[in-house]
Amino acid sequence: MSMATYEVLAASHNALDVTAAFLVGLVIAGALVWAVRFGMKVRDQESPRPLPEEQPHLPVGGAVHEMREMREPDEMPVASEEKERLMPYQLHHSGSRTGKDQKRLRWLPGRSGSFGGGGIGHV
């Protein structure tokens, strides 16, 4: 084979690579166009977004702020031998009563401030 034959074969091989790359790019572009059109079709089927008037607004009194209060635990009812066992609906949530003393417990200066720090903590 002559050198010219090799050049023709190489040129045809390069043209085949370029054509294949172009076709793969065309398939990818077609897939992207299809995906965008499919997404638009799905979005058209969704319920409309709420209007600005339908959005939630602040209450008339303004923003609601956090309220702190000290709670007291309820006593655990004791089941006696004659009674059946306690059922969950017979129990109350702990801390369901407002405490008489609303002063918040604080750590005292000079005492341990960490949990498990070895100090005696709040007295």
PDB file of C-alpha atoms in Angstrom:
ATOM      1  CA  MET A   1       0.000   0.000   0.000  1.00  0.00           C
ATOM      2  CA  SER A   2       1.133   3.431  -0.771  1.00  0.00           C
ATOM      3  CA  MET A   3       1.305   6.382   1.557  1.00  0.00           C
ATOM      4  CA  ALA A   4      -1.660   8.012  -0.166  1.00  0.00           C
ATOM      5  CA  THR A   5      -3.846   5.019   0.705  1.00  0.00           C
ATOM      6  CA  TYR A   6      -2.964   5.367   4.376  1.00  0.00           C
ATOM      7  CA  GLU A   7      -3.784   9.064   4.259  1.00  0.00           C
ATOM      8  CA  VAL A   8      -7.185   8.359   2.711  1.00  0.00           C
ATOM      9  CA  LEU A   9      -7.915   5.689   5.342  1.00  0.00           C
ATOM     10  CA  ALA A  10      -6.840   8.051   8.149  1.00  0.00           C
ATOM     11  CA  ALA A  11      -8.956  10.867   6.711  1.00  0.00           C
ATOM     12  CA  SER A  12     -12.003   8.595   6.444  1.00  0.00           C
ATOM     13  CA  HIS A  13     -11.442   7.388  10.021  1.00  0.00           C
ATOM     14  CA  ASN A  14     -11.291  10.994  11.277  1.00  0.00           C
ATOM     15  CA  ALA A  15     -14.443  11.844   9.373  1.00  0.00           C
ATOM     16  CA  LEU A  16     -16.166   8.841  10.968  1.00  0.00           C
ATOM     17  CA  ASP A  17     -15.094  10.038  14.458  1.00  0.00           C
ATOM     18  CA  VAL A  18     -16.377  13.553  13.785  1.00  0.00           C
ATOM     19  CA  THR A  19     -19.680  12.222  12.446  1.00  0.00           C
ATOM     20  CA  ALA A  20     -20.112   9.910  15.465  1.00  0.00           C
ATOM     21  CA  ALA A  21     -19.349  12.743  17.891  1.00  0.00           C
ATOM     22  CA  PHE A  22     -21.846  14.980  16.082  1.00  0.00           C
ATOM     23  CA  LEU A  23     -24.556  12.317  16.260  1.00  0.00           C
ATOM     24  CA  VAL A  24     -23.926  11.691  19.978  1.00  0.00           C
ATOM     25  CA  GLY A  25     -24.131  15.437  20.600  1.00  0.00           C
ATOM     26  CA  LEU A  26     -27.364  15.588  18.631  1.00  0.00           C
ATOM     27  CA  VAL A  27     -28.865  12.761  20.714  1.00  0.00           C
ATOM     28  CA  ILE A  28     -27.838  14.474  23.978  1.00  0.00           C
ATOM     29  CA  ALA A  29     -29.276  17.813  22.828  1.00  0.00           C
ATOM     30  CA  GLY A  30     -32.514  16.073  21.829  1.00  0.00           C
ATOM     31  CA  ALA A  31     -32.712  14.378  25.243  1.00  0.00           C
ATOM     32  CA  LEU A  32     -32.245  17.737  26.991  1.00  0.00           C
ATOM     33  CA  VAL A  33     -34.963  19.382  24.880  1.00  0.00           C
ATOM     34  CA  TRP A  34     -37.309  16.466  25.645  1.00  0.00           C
ATOM     35  CA  ALA A  35     -36.545  16.727  29.399  1.00  0.00           C
ATOM     36  CA  VAL A  36     -37.299  20.471  29.443  1.00  0.00           C
ATOM     37  CA  ARG A  37     -40.576  20.014  27.548  1.00  0.00           C
ATOM     38  CA  PHE A  38     -41.570  17.120  29.838  1.00  0.00           C
ATOM     39  CA  GLY A  39     -40.810  19.262  32.912  1.00  0.00           C
ATOM     40  CA  MET A  40     -42.918  22.106  31.550  1.00  0.00           C
ATOM     41  CA  LYS A  41     -45.799  19.696  30.913  1.00  0.00           C
ATOM     42  CA  VAL A  42     -45.607  18.340  34.483  1.00  0.00           C
ATOM     43  CA  ARG A  43     -45.444  21.876  35.894  1.00  0.00           C
ATOM     44  CA  ASP A  44     -48.560  22.881  33.916  1.00  0.00           C
ATOM     45  CA  GLN A  45     -50.468  20.009  35.548  1.00  0.00           C
ATOM     46  CA  GLU A  46     -49.554  21.121  39.112  1.00  0.00           C
ATOM     47  CA  SER A  47     -51.859  23.292  41.174  1.00  0.00           C
ATOM     48  CA  PRO A  48     -51.153  27.025  40.854  1.00  0.00           C
ATOM     49  CA  ARG A  49     -48.933  28.791  43.346  1.00  0.00           C
ATOM     50  CA  PRO A  50     -50.693  30.837  46.038  1.00  0.00           C
ATOM     51  CA  LEU A  51     -51.205  34.528  45.389  1.00  0.00           C
ATOM     52  CA  PRO A  52     -49.544  37.096  47.673  1.00  0.00           C
ATOM     53  CA  GLU A  53     -52.914  37.713  49.359  1.00  0.00           C
ATOM     54  CA  GLU A  54     -53.165  34.015  50.191  1.00  0.00           C
ATOM     55  CA  GLN A  55     -49.803  33.923  51.974  1.00  0.00           C
ATOM     56  CA  PRO A  56     -49.755  33.764  55.802  1.00  0.00           C
ATOM     57  CA  HIS A  57     -49.574  37.120  57.594  1.00  0.00           C
ATOM     58  CA  LEU A  58     -48.499  38.198  61.068  1.00  0.00           C
ATOM     59  CA  PRO A  59     -51.232  38.275  63.715  1.00  0.00           C
ATOM     60  CA  VAL A  60     -52.827  41.654  64.475  1.00  0.00           C
ATOM     61  CA  GLY A  61     -50.937  41.838  67.787  1.00  0.00           C
ATOM     62  CA  GLY A  62     -47.568  41.355  66.073  1.00  0.00           C
ATOM     63  CA  ALA A  63     -45.134  38.478  66.217  1.00  0.00           C
ATOM     64  CA  VAL A  64     -45.664  35.796  68.849  1.00  0.00           C
ATOM     65  CA  HIS A  65     -42.766  35.629  71.284  1.00  0.00           C
ATOM     66  CA  GLU A  66     -41.461  32.830  73.433  1.00  0.00           C
ATOM     67  CA  MET A  67     -42.969  32.521  76.893  1.00  0.00           C
ATOM     68  CA  ARG A  68     -40.933  31.070  79.750  1.00  0.00           C
ATOM     69  CA  GLU A  69     -42.416  29.636  82.883  1.00  0.00           C
ATOM     70  CA  MET A  70     -41.332  27.137  85.500  1.00  0.00           C
ATOM     71  CA  ARG A  71     -43.467  23.982  85.505  1.00  0.00           C
ATOM     72  CA  GLU A  72     -44.172  21.531  88.334  1.00  0.00           C
ATOM     73  CA  PRO A  73     -44.382  17.810  87.723  1.00  0.00           C
ATOM     74  CA  ASP A  74     -47.605  15.922  88.387  1.00  0.00           C
ATOM     75  CA  GLU A  75     -47.509  13.097  90.864  1.00  0.00           C
ATOM     76  CA  MET A  76     -47.431   9.605  89.386  1.00  0.00           C
ATOM     77  CA  PRO A  77     -50.637   7.756  90.261  1.00  0.00           C
ATOM     78  CA  VAL A  78     -49.944   4.591  92.219  1.00  0.00           C
ATOM     79  CA  ALA A  79     -51.615   1.393  91.124  1.00  0.00           C
ATOM     80  CA  SER A  80     -52.795  -0.664  94.059  1.00  0.00           C
ATOM     81  CA  GLU A  81     -53.037  -4.444  94.256  1.00  0.00           C
ATOM     82  CA  GLU A  82     -56.844  -4.380  93.823  1.00  0.00           C
ATOM     83  CA  LYS A  83     -56.776  -2.117  90.797  1.00  0.00           C
ATOM     84  CA  GLU A  84     -55.682  -3.103  87.364  1.00  0.00           C
ATOM     85  CA  ARG A  85     -52.519  -1.695  85.904  1.00  0.00           C
ATOM     86  CA  LEU A  86     -52.422   1.953  84.806  1.00  0.00           C
ATOM     87  CA  MET A  87     -53.190   2.638  81.181  1.00  0.00           C
ATOM     88  CA  PRO A  88     -51.364   5.353  79.196  1.00  0.00           C
ATOM     89  CA  TYR A  89     -54.492   7.492  78.936  1.00  0.00           C
ATOM     90  CA  GLN A  90     -54.628   7.619  82.773  1.00  0.00           C
ATOM     91  CA  LEU A  91     -51.240   9.364  82.914  1.00  0.00           C
ATOM     92  CA  HIS A  92     -50.694  13.099  82.427  1.00  0.00           C
ATOM     93  CA  HIS A  93     -47.823  14.846  80.734  1.00  0.00           C
ATOM     94  CA  SER A  94     -45.081  15.725  83.182  1.00  0.00           C
ATOM     95  CA  GLY A  95     -44.770  19.400  83.970  1.00  0.00           C
ATOM     96  CA  SER A  96     -48.363  20.160  83.192  1.00  0.00           C
ATOM     97  CA  ARG A  97     -48.909  22.648  86.025  1.00  0.00           C
ATOM     98  CA  THR A  98     -47.523  26.157  86.365  1.00  0.00           C
ATOM     99  CA  GLY A  99     -45.151  26.341  89.300  1.00  0.00           C
ATOM    100  CA  LYS A 100     -45.773  28.559  92.328  1.00  0.00           C
ATOM    101  CA  ASP A 101     -42.185  29.835  92.286  1.00  0.00           C
ATOM    102  CA  GLN A 102     -41.434  31.412  88.897  1.00  0.00           C
ATOM    103  CA  LYS A 103     -37.874  32.411  89.849  1.00  0.00           C
ATOM    104  CA  ARG A 104     -35.439  30.656  87.558  1.00  0.00           C
ATOM    105  CA  LEU A 105     -32.695  28.614  89.241  1.00  0.00           C
ATOM    106  CA  ARG A 106     -29.221  29.971  88.458  1.00  0.00           C
ATOM    107  CA  TRP A 107     -25.752  28.761  89.139  1.00  0.00           C
ATOM    108  CA  LEU A 108     -24.072  30.630  91.988  1.00  0.00           C
ATOM    109  CA  PRO A 109     -20.653  32.259  91.514  1.00  0.00           C
ATOM    110  CA  GLY A 110     -17.831  30.064  92.789  1.00  0.00           C
ATOM    111  CA  ARG A 111     -19.768  26.864  92.216  1.00  0.00           C
ATOM    112  CA  SER A 112     -19.355  24.288  89.480  1.00  0.00           C
ATOM    113  CA  GLY A 113     -20.990  25.478  86.286  1.00  0.00           C
ATOM    114  CA  SER A 114     -20.745  22.281  84.317  1.00  0.00           C
ATOM    115  CA  PHE A 115     -22.768  19.145  84.542  1.00  0.00           C
ATOM    116  CA  GLY A 116     -20.655  16.322  85.869  1.00  0.00           C
ATOM    117  CA  GLY A 117     -17.888  18.782  86.763  1.00  0.00           C
ATOM    118  CA  GLY A 118     -17.541  17.405  90.288  1.00  0.00           C
ATOM    119  CA  GLY A 119     -18.818  20.467  92.128  1.00  0.00           C
ATOM    120  CA  ILE A 120     -21.898  20.557  94.334  1.00  0.00           C
ATOM    121  CA  GLY A 121     -23.751  22.804  91.894  1.00  0.00           C
ATOM    122  CA  HIS A 122     -26.814  24.819  92.934  1.00  0.00           C
ATOM    123  CA  VAL A 123     -27.674  24.931  96.582  1.00  0.00           C
TER     124      VAL A 123
END
